[in-house]
Amino acid sequence: MNSPTNKKTRRSFIKTSTAAAAVTATSIPRKSRAFEGGSEQIKVGLVGCGGKGTSDIRQVLGVGGNVKLWAMGDALDRNAQNKFKQLSADRNKEKVDCKDRVFSGIDAYQKVIDSGVDIVFLVTSPGFRPVHFDYALEQGKHVFMQKPCSVDGRGSRMLLESNKKAKAKGLKVGVGFQRRHDA
């Protein structure tokens, strides 16, 4: 027969696992943490203001916490301006703080990355992604990019080389795969 002192309850499991998670999270070396900006606010940049980029940013802003859309850019000015207007009218409009940092043109990605963001979302056409990824890592930014990451062998090799920079600098890189939760 089980003694009552050895019986694990849901409450005790949650209490123990929460404590273990807290200890683990606070013991991670500072270099490997995803955010090291020195402030409580996480500034997010969006490169590529199409439907998927806007959808991704809406999800990020809806998560909670002190996250701000700090800068956004697109090759086409009308895309950047229209998506800024849409996001500024959304339910999380108080988290859109990029009125003076809406960029357009072929170099919009550089302007977004150089604007002081902590993490950049690369959601442009995949042919440009290896160049944008490399520049973001050179500037010390964490990166989330959508699939596909590249369209050819040259771009794939460039991504693999650039990823070495991310590892060396302790930067975090995420990719929006379709089945990312399956093990």
PDB file of C-alpha atoms in Angstrom:
ATOM      1  CA  MET A   1       0.000   0.000   0.000  1.00  0.00           C
ATOM      2  CA  ASN A   2       1.238   3.468  -0.783  1.00  0.00           C
ATOM      3  CA  SER A   3       2.002   5.672   2.111  1.00  0.00           C
ATOM      4  CA  PRO A   4       0.495   9.180   1.893  1.00  0.00           C
ATOM      5  CA  THR A   5       3.945  10.783   2.197  1.00  0.00           C
ATOM      6  CA  ASN A   6       5.171   9.129  -1.022  1.00  0.00           C
ATOM      7  CA  LYS A   7       2.110   9.964  -3.091  1.00  0.00           C
ATOM      8  CA  LYS A   8       2.734  12.603  -5.751  1.00  0.00           C
ATOM      9  CA  THR A   9      -0.111  14.986  -6.398  1.00  0.00           C
ATOM     10  CA  ARG A  10      -0.575  17.260  -9.348  1.00  0.00           C
ATOM     11  CA  ARG A  11      -0.079  20.237  -7.043  1.00  0.00           C
ATOM     12  CA  SER A  12       3.232  18.937  -5.668  1.00  0.00           C
ATOM     13  CA  PHE A  13       4.433  18.063  -9.177  1.00  0.00           C
ATOM     14  CA  ILE A  14       3.688  21.567 -10.450  1.00  0.00           C
ATOM     15  CA  LYS A  15       5.312  23.151  -7.406  1.00  0.00           C
ATOM     16  CA  THR A  16       8.460  21.027  -7.802  1.00  0.00           C
ATOM     17  CA  SER A  17       8.732  21.442 -11.566  1.00  0.00           C
ATOM     18  CA  THR A  18       8.166  25.208 -11.332  1.00  0.00           C
ATOM     19  CA  ALA A  19      10.918  25.503  -8.743  1.00  0.00           C
ATOM     20  CA  ALA A  20      13.242  23.393 -10.902  1.00  0.00           C
ATOM     21  CA  ALA A  21      12.483  25.520 -13.961  1.00  0.00           C
ATOM     22  CA  ALA A  22      13.133  28.725 -12.021  1.00  0.00           C
ATOM     23  CA  VAL A  23      16.478  27.439 -10.748  1.00  0.00           C
ATOM     24  CA  THR A  24      17.454  26.308 -14.232  1.00  0.00           C
ATOM     25  CA  ALA A  25      16.449  29.615 -15.823  1.00  0.00           C
ATOM     26  CA  THR A  26      18.396  31.687 -13.316  1.00  0.00           C
ATOM     27  CA  SER A  27      21.487  29.506 -13.598  1.00  0.00           C
ATOM     28  CA  ILE A  28      21.845  29.857 -17.370  1.00  0.00           C
ATOM     29  CA  PRO A  29      25.032  31.781 -18.151  1.00  0.00           C
ATOM     30  CA  ARG A  30      24.248  35.359 -19.150  1.00  0.00           C
ATOM     31  CA  LYS A  31      25.932  34.969 -22.534  1.00  0.00           C
ATOM     32  CA  SER A  32      23.448  32.344 -23.693  1.00  0.00           C
ATOM     33  CA  ARG A  33      20.283  34.214 -22.786  1.00  0.00           C
ATOM     34  CA  ALA A  34      18.167  35.385 -25.680  1.00  0.00           C
ATOM     35  CA  PHE A  35      17.815  38.954 -24.422  1.00  0.00           C
ATOM     36  CA  GLU A  36      20.650  40.992 -23.005  1.00  0.00           C
ATOM     37  CA  GLY A  37      19.534  44.510 -23.791  1.00  0.00           C
ATOM     38  CA  GLY A  38      19.973  45.812 -20.256  1.00  0.00           C
ATOM     39  CA  SER A  39      16.384  47.022 -20.052  1.00  0.00           C
ATOM     40  CA  GLU A  40      13.078  45.321 -19.495  1.00  0.00           C
ATOM     41  CA  GLN A  41      11.814  46.228 -22.967  1.00  0.00           C
ATOM     42  CA  ILE A  42      12.421  43.938 -25.933  1.00  0.00           C
ATOM     43  CA  LYS A  43      12.580  45.863 -29.199  1.00  0.00           C
ATOM     44  CA  VAL A  44      11.480  43.863 -32.223  1.00  0.00           C
ATOM     45  CA  GLY A  45      12.198  44.716 -35.846  1.00  0.00           C
ATOM     46  CA  LEU A  46      10.264  43.430 -38.848  1.00  0.00           C
ATOM     47  CA  VAL A  47      11.884  43.051 -42.269  1.00  0.00           C
ATOM     48  CA  GLY A  48       9.244  42.166 -44.829  1.00  0.00           C
ATOM     49  CA  CYS A  49       5.787  43.677 -44.372  1.00  0.00           C
ATOM     50  CA  GLY A  50       3.701  41.141 -46.224  1.00  0.00           C
ATOM     51  CA  GLY A  51       0.948  39.000 -44.780  1.00  0.00           C
ATOM     52  CA  LYS A  52       3.179  36.465 -42.998  1.00  0.00           C
ATOM     53  CA  GLY A  53       5.424  39.114 -41.444  1.00  0.00           C
ATOM     54  CA  THR A  54       2.444  41.045 -40.149  1.00  0.00           C
ATOM     55  CA  SER A  55       0.876  37.848 -38.813  1.00  0.00           C
ATOM     56  CA  ASP A  56       4.097  36.925 -36.996  1.00  0.00           C
ATOM     57  CA  ILE A  57       4.373  40.373 -35.407  1.00  0.00           C
ATOM     58  CA  ARG A  58       0.736  40.283 -34.298  1.00  0.00           C
ATOM     59  CA  GLN A  59       1.447  37.008 -32.515  1.00  0.00           C
ATOM     60  CA  VAL A  60       4.551  38.412 -30.818  1.00  0.00           C
ATOM     61  CA  LEU A  61       2.776  41.558 -29.658  1.00  0.00           C
ATOM     62  CA  GLY A  62      -0.136  39.503 -28.346  1.00  0.00           C
ATOM     63  CA  VAL A  63       1.999  37.305 -26.106  1.00  0.00           C
ATOM     64  CA  GLY A  64       2.286  39.844 -23.318  1.00  0.00           C
ATOM     65  CA  GLY A  65       5.279  41.288 -21.584  1.00  0.00           C
ATOM     66  CA  ASN A  66       7.155  44.417 -22.474  1.00  0.00           C
ATOM     67  CA  VAL A  67       7.629  43.803 -26.190  1.00  0.00           C
ATOM     68  CA  LYS A  68       7.543  46.665 -28.685  1.00  0.00           C
ATOM     69  CA  LEU A  69       7.568  46.755 -32.453  1.00  0.00           C
ATOM     70  CA  TRP A  70      10.487  49.158 -32.717  1.00  0.00           C
ATOM     71  CA  ALA A  71      11.112  49.284 -36.484  1.00  0.00           C
ATOM     72  CA  MET A  72       9.736  47.823 -39.675  1.00  0.00           C
ATOM     73  CA  GLY A  73      10.758  47.872 -43.296  1.00  0.00           C
ATOM     74  CA  ASP A  74       9.892  46.588 -46.727  1.00  0.00           C
ATOM     75  CA  ALA A  75      11.299  47.061 -50.218  1.00  0.00           C
ATOM     76  CA  LEU A  76       8.015  48.734 -51.201  1.00  0.00           C
ATOM     77  CA  ASP A  77       6.987  51.904 -49.380  1.00  0.00           C
ATOM     78  CA  ARG A  78       3.257  51.253 -49.736  1.00  0.00           C
ATOM     79  CA  ASN A  79       3.632  47.841 -48.033  1.00  0.00           C
ATOM     80  CA  ALA A  80       5.556  49.313 -45.117  1.00  0.00           C
ATOM     81  CA  GLN A  81       3.151  52.241 -44.661  1.00  0.00           C
ATOM     82  CA  ASN A  82      -0.022  50.156 -45.034  1.00  0.00           C
ATOM     83  CA  LYS A  83       1.116  47.519 -42.551  1.00  0.00           C
ATOM     84  CA  PHE A  84       2.205  50.217 -40.095  1.00  0.00           C
ATOM     85  CA  LYS A  85      -1.296  51.720 -40.280  1.00  0.00           C
ATOM     86  CA  GLN A  86      -2.900  48.300 -39.771  1.00  0.00           C
ATOM     87  CA  LEU A  87      -0.712  47.407 -36.795  1.00  0.00           C
ATOM     88  CA  SER A  88      -1.249  50.864 -35.277  1.00  0.00           C
ATOM     89  CA  ALA A  89      -4.999  50.203 -35.269  1.00  0.00           C
ATOM     90  CA  ASP A  90      -4.811  46.634 -33.890  1.00  0.00           C
ATOM     91  CA  ARG A  91      -5.711  45.541 -30.374  1.00  0.00           C
ATOM     92  CA  ASN A  92      -2.018  45.752 -29.384  1.00  0.00           C
ATOM     93  CA  LYS A  93      -1.500  49.219 -30.866  1.00  0.00           C
ATOM     94  CA  GLU A  94       0.167  50.464 -27.659  1.00  0.00           C
ATOM     95  CA  LYS A  95       3.033  48.067 -28.458  1.00  0.00           C
ATOM     96  CA  VAL A  96       3.644  49.593 -31.893  1.00  0.00           C
ATOM     97  CA  ASP A  97       6.320  52.233 -31.348  1.00  0.00           C
ATOM     98  CA  CYS A  98       7.888  52.680 -34.766  1.00  0.00           C
ATOM     99  CA  LYS A  99       6.242  55.730 -36.327  1.00  0.00           C
ATOM    100  CA  ASP A 100       9.631  57.307 -37.062  1.00  0.00           C
ATOM    101  CA  ARG A 101      11.199  53.965 -37.969  1.00  0.00           C
ATOM    102  CA  VAL A 102       9.139  52.704 -40.912  1.00  0.00           C
ATOM    103  CA  PHE A 103      11.639  52.156 -43.717  1.00  0.00           C
ATOM    104  CA  SER A 104      11.368  51.290 -47.379  1.00  0.00           C
ATOM    105  CA  GLY A 105      13.727  50.555 -50.222  1.00  0.00           C
ATOM    106  CA  ILE A 106      16.239  47.856 -51.010  1.00  0.00           C
ATOM    107  CA  ASP A 107      18.272  48.834 -47.914  1.00  0.00           C
ATOM    108  CA  ALA A 108      15.291  48.850 -45.526  1.00  0.00           C
ATOM    109  CA  TYR A 109      16.596  45.690 -43.848  1.00  0.00           C
ATOM    110  CA  GLN A 110      19.808  47.498 -42.861  1.00  0.00           C
ATOM    111  CA  LYS A 111      17.884  50.447 -41.456  1.00  0.00           C
ATOM    112  CA  VAL A 112      15.639  48.166 -39.380  1.00  0.00           C
ATOM    113  CA  ILE A 113      18.584  46.157 -38.045  1.00  0.00           C
ATOM    114  CA  ASP A 114      20.588  49.319 -37.270  1.00  0.00           C
ATOM    115  CA  SER A 115      17.663  51.037 -35.492  1.00  0.00           C
ATOM    116  CA  GLY A 116      18.387  49.558 -32.064  1.00  0.00           C
ATOM    117  CA  VAL A 117      16.281  46.397 -32.187  1.00  0.00           C
ATOM    118  CA  ASP A 118      17.110  43.407 -29.990  1.00  0.00           C
ATOM    119  CA  ILE A 119      15.630  40.800 -32.324  1.00  0.00           C
ATOM    120  CA  VAL A 120      14.751  40.992 -35.993  1.00  0.00           C
ATOM    121  CA  PHE A 121      12.104  39.009 -37.843  1.00  0.00           C
ATOM    122  CA  LEU A 122      13.230  38.242 -41.405  1.00  0.00           C
ATOM    123  CA  VAL A 123      10.100  37.559 -43.411  1.00  0.00           C
ATOM    124  CA  THR A 124      11.096  38.724 -46.886  1.00  0.00           C
ATOM    125  CA  SER A 125      11.342  36.705 -50.061  1.00  0.00           C
ATOM    126  CA  PRO A 126      13.691  33.783 -49.335  1.00  0.00           C
ATOM    127  CA  GLY A 127      16.138  34.781 -52.061  1.00  0.00           C
ATOM    128  CA  PHE A 128      17.214  37.743 -49.911  1.00  0.00           C
ATOM    129  CA  ARG A 129      17.208  35.948 -46.575  1.00  0.00           C
ATOM    130  CA  PRO A 130      20.864  34.752 -46.479  1.00  0.00           C
ATOM    131  CA  VAL A 131      22.141  38.319 -46.988  1.00  0.00           C
ATOM    132  CA  HIS A 132      19.726  39.760 -44.412  1.00  0.00           C
ATOM    133  CA  PHE A 133      20.576  36.978 -41.933  1.00  0.00           C
ATOM    134  CA  ASP A 134      24.309  37.562 -42.272  1.00  0.00           C
ATOM    135  CA  TYR A 135      23.942  41.315 -41.778  1.00  0.00           C
ATOM    136  CA  ALA A 136      21.761  40.873 -38.687  1.00  0.00           C
ATOM    137  CA  LEU A 137      24.315  38.559 -37.095  1.00  0.00           C
ATOM    138  CA  GLU A 138      27.175  40.914 -37.969  1.00  0.00           C
ATOM    139  CA  GLN A 139      25.281  43.609 -36.063  1.00  0.00           C
ATOM    140  CA  GLY A 140      24.768  41.306 -33.059  1.00  0.00           C
ATOM    141  CA  LYS A 141      21.005  40.780 -33.393  1.00  0.00           C
ATOM    142  CA  HIS A 142      18.955  37.724 -32.477  1.00  0.00           C
ATOM    143  CA  VAL A 143      17.005  36.452 -35.495  1.00  0.00           C
ATOM    144  CA  PHE A 144      13.718  34.765 -36.258  1.00  0.00           C
ATOM    145  CA  MET A 145      13.213  33.908 -39.921  1.00  0.00           C
ATOM    146  CA  GLN A 146      10.507  32.177 -41.838  1.00  0.00           C
ATOM    147  CA  LYS A 147      10.928  29.164 -44.045  1.00  0.00           C
ATOM    148  CA  PRO A 148      12.271  28.567 -46.585  1.00  0.00           C
ATOM    149  CA  CYS A 149      15.582  29.981 -45.435  1.00  0.00           C
ATOM    150  CA  SER A 150      17.139  29.985 -48.896  1.00  0.00           C
ATOM    151  CA  VAL A 151      16.360  29.014 -52.462  1.00  0.00           C
ATOM    152  CA  ASP A 152      19.646  27.564 -53.714  1.00  0.00           C
ATOM    153  CA  GLY A 153      22.874  25.883 -52.686  1.00  0.00           C
ATOM    154  CA  ARG A 154      24.831  29.127 -52.503  1.00  0.00           C
ATOM    155  CA  GLY A 155      22.286  30.684 -50.152  1.00  0.00           C
ATOM    156  CA  SER A 156      22.189  27.547 -48.009  1.00  0.00           C
ATOM    157  CA  ARG A 157      25.980  27.516 -47.667  1.00  0.00           C
ATOM    158  CA  MET A 158      25.899  31.213 -46.760  1.00  0.00           C
ATOM    159  CA  LEU A 159      23.320  30.503 -44.036  1.00  0.00           C
ATOM    160  CA  LEU A 160      25.455  27.718 -42.587  1.00  0.00           C
ATOM    161  CA  GLU A 161      28.533  29.963 -42.520  1.00  0.00           C
ATOM    162  CA  SER A 162      26.568  32.833 -40.992  1.00  0.00           C
ATOM    163  CA  ASN A 163      25.187  30.542 -38.319  1.00  0.00           C
ATOM    164  CA  LYS A 164      28.752  30.016 -37.064  1.00  0.00           C
ATOM    165  CA  LYS A 165      28.756  33.739 -36.216  1.00  0.00           C
ATOM    166  CA  ALA A 166      25.555  33.308 -34.224  1.00  0.00           C
ATOM    167  CA  LYS A 167      27.092  30.497 -32.192  1.00  0.00           C
ATOM    168  CA  ALA A 168      30.326  32.427 -31.613  1.00  0.00           C
ATOM    169  CA  LYS A 169      28.425  35.527 -30.455  1.00  0.00           C
ATOM    170  CA  GLY A 170      25.859  33.639 -28.363  1.00  0.00           C
ATOM    171  CA  LEU A 171      22.978  34.861 -30.525  1.00  0.00           C
ATOM    172  CA  LYS A 172      19.707  32.967 -30.815  1.00  0.00           C
ATOM    173  CA  VAL A 173      18.247  31.980 -34.181  1.00  0.00           C
ATOM    174  CA  GLY A 174      14.760  30.608 -34.750  1.00  0.00           C
ATOM    175  CA  VAL A 175      13.083  29.351 -37.909  1.00  0.00           C
ATOM    176  CA  GLY A 176       9.334  29.031 -38.426  1.00  0.00           C
ATOM    177  CA  PHE A 177       9.099  25.410 -39.509  1.00  0.00           C
ATOM    178  CA  GLN A 178       5.669  23.888 -40.128  1.00  0.00           C
ATOM    179  CA  ARG A 179       6.050  21.025 -37.653  1.00  0.00           C
ATOM    180  CA  ARG A 180       8.335  22.626 -35.087  1.00  0.00           C
ATOM    181  CA  HIS A 181       6.525  21.078 -32.116  1.00  0.00           C
ATOM    182  CA  ASP A 182       6.809  17.448 -33.224  1.00  0.00           C
ATOM    183  CA  ALA A 183       9.653  15.473 -31.716  1.00  0.00           C
TER     184      ALA A 183
END
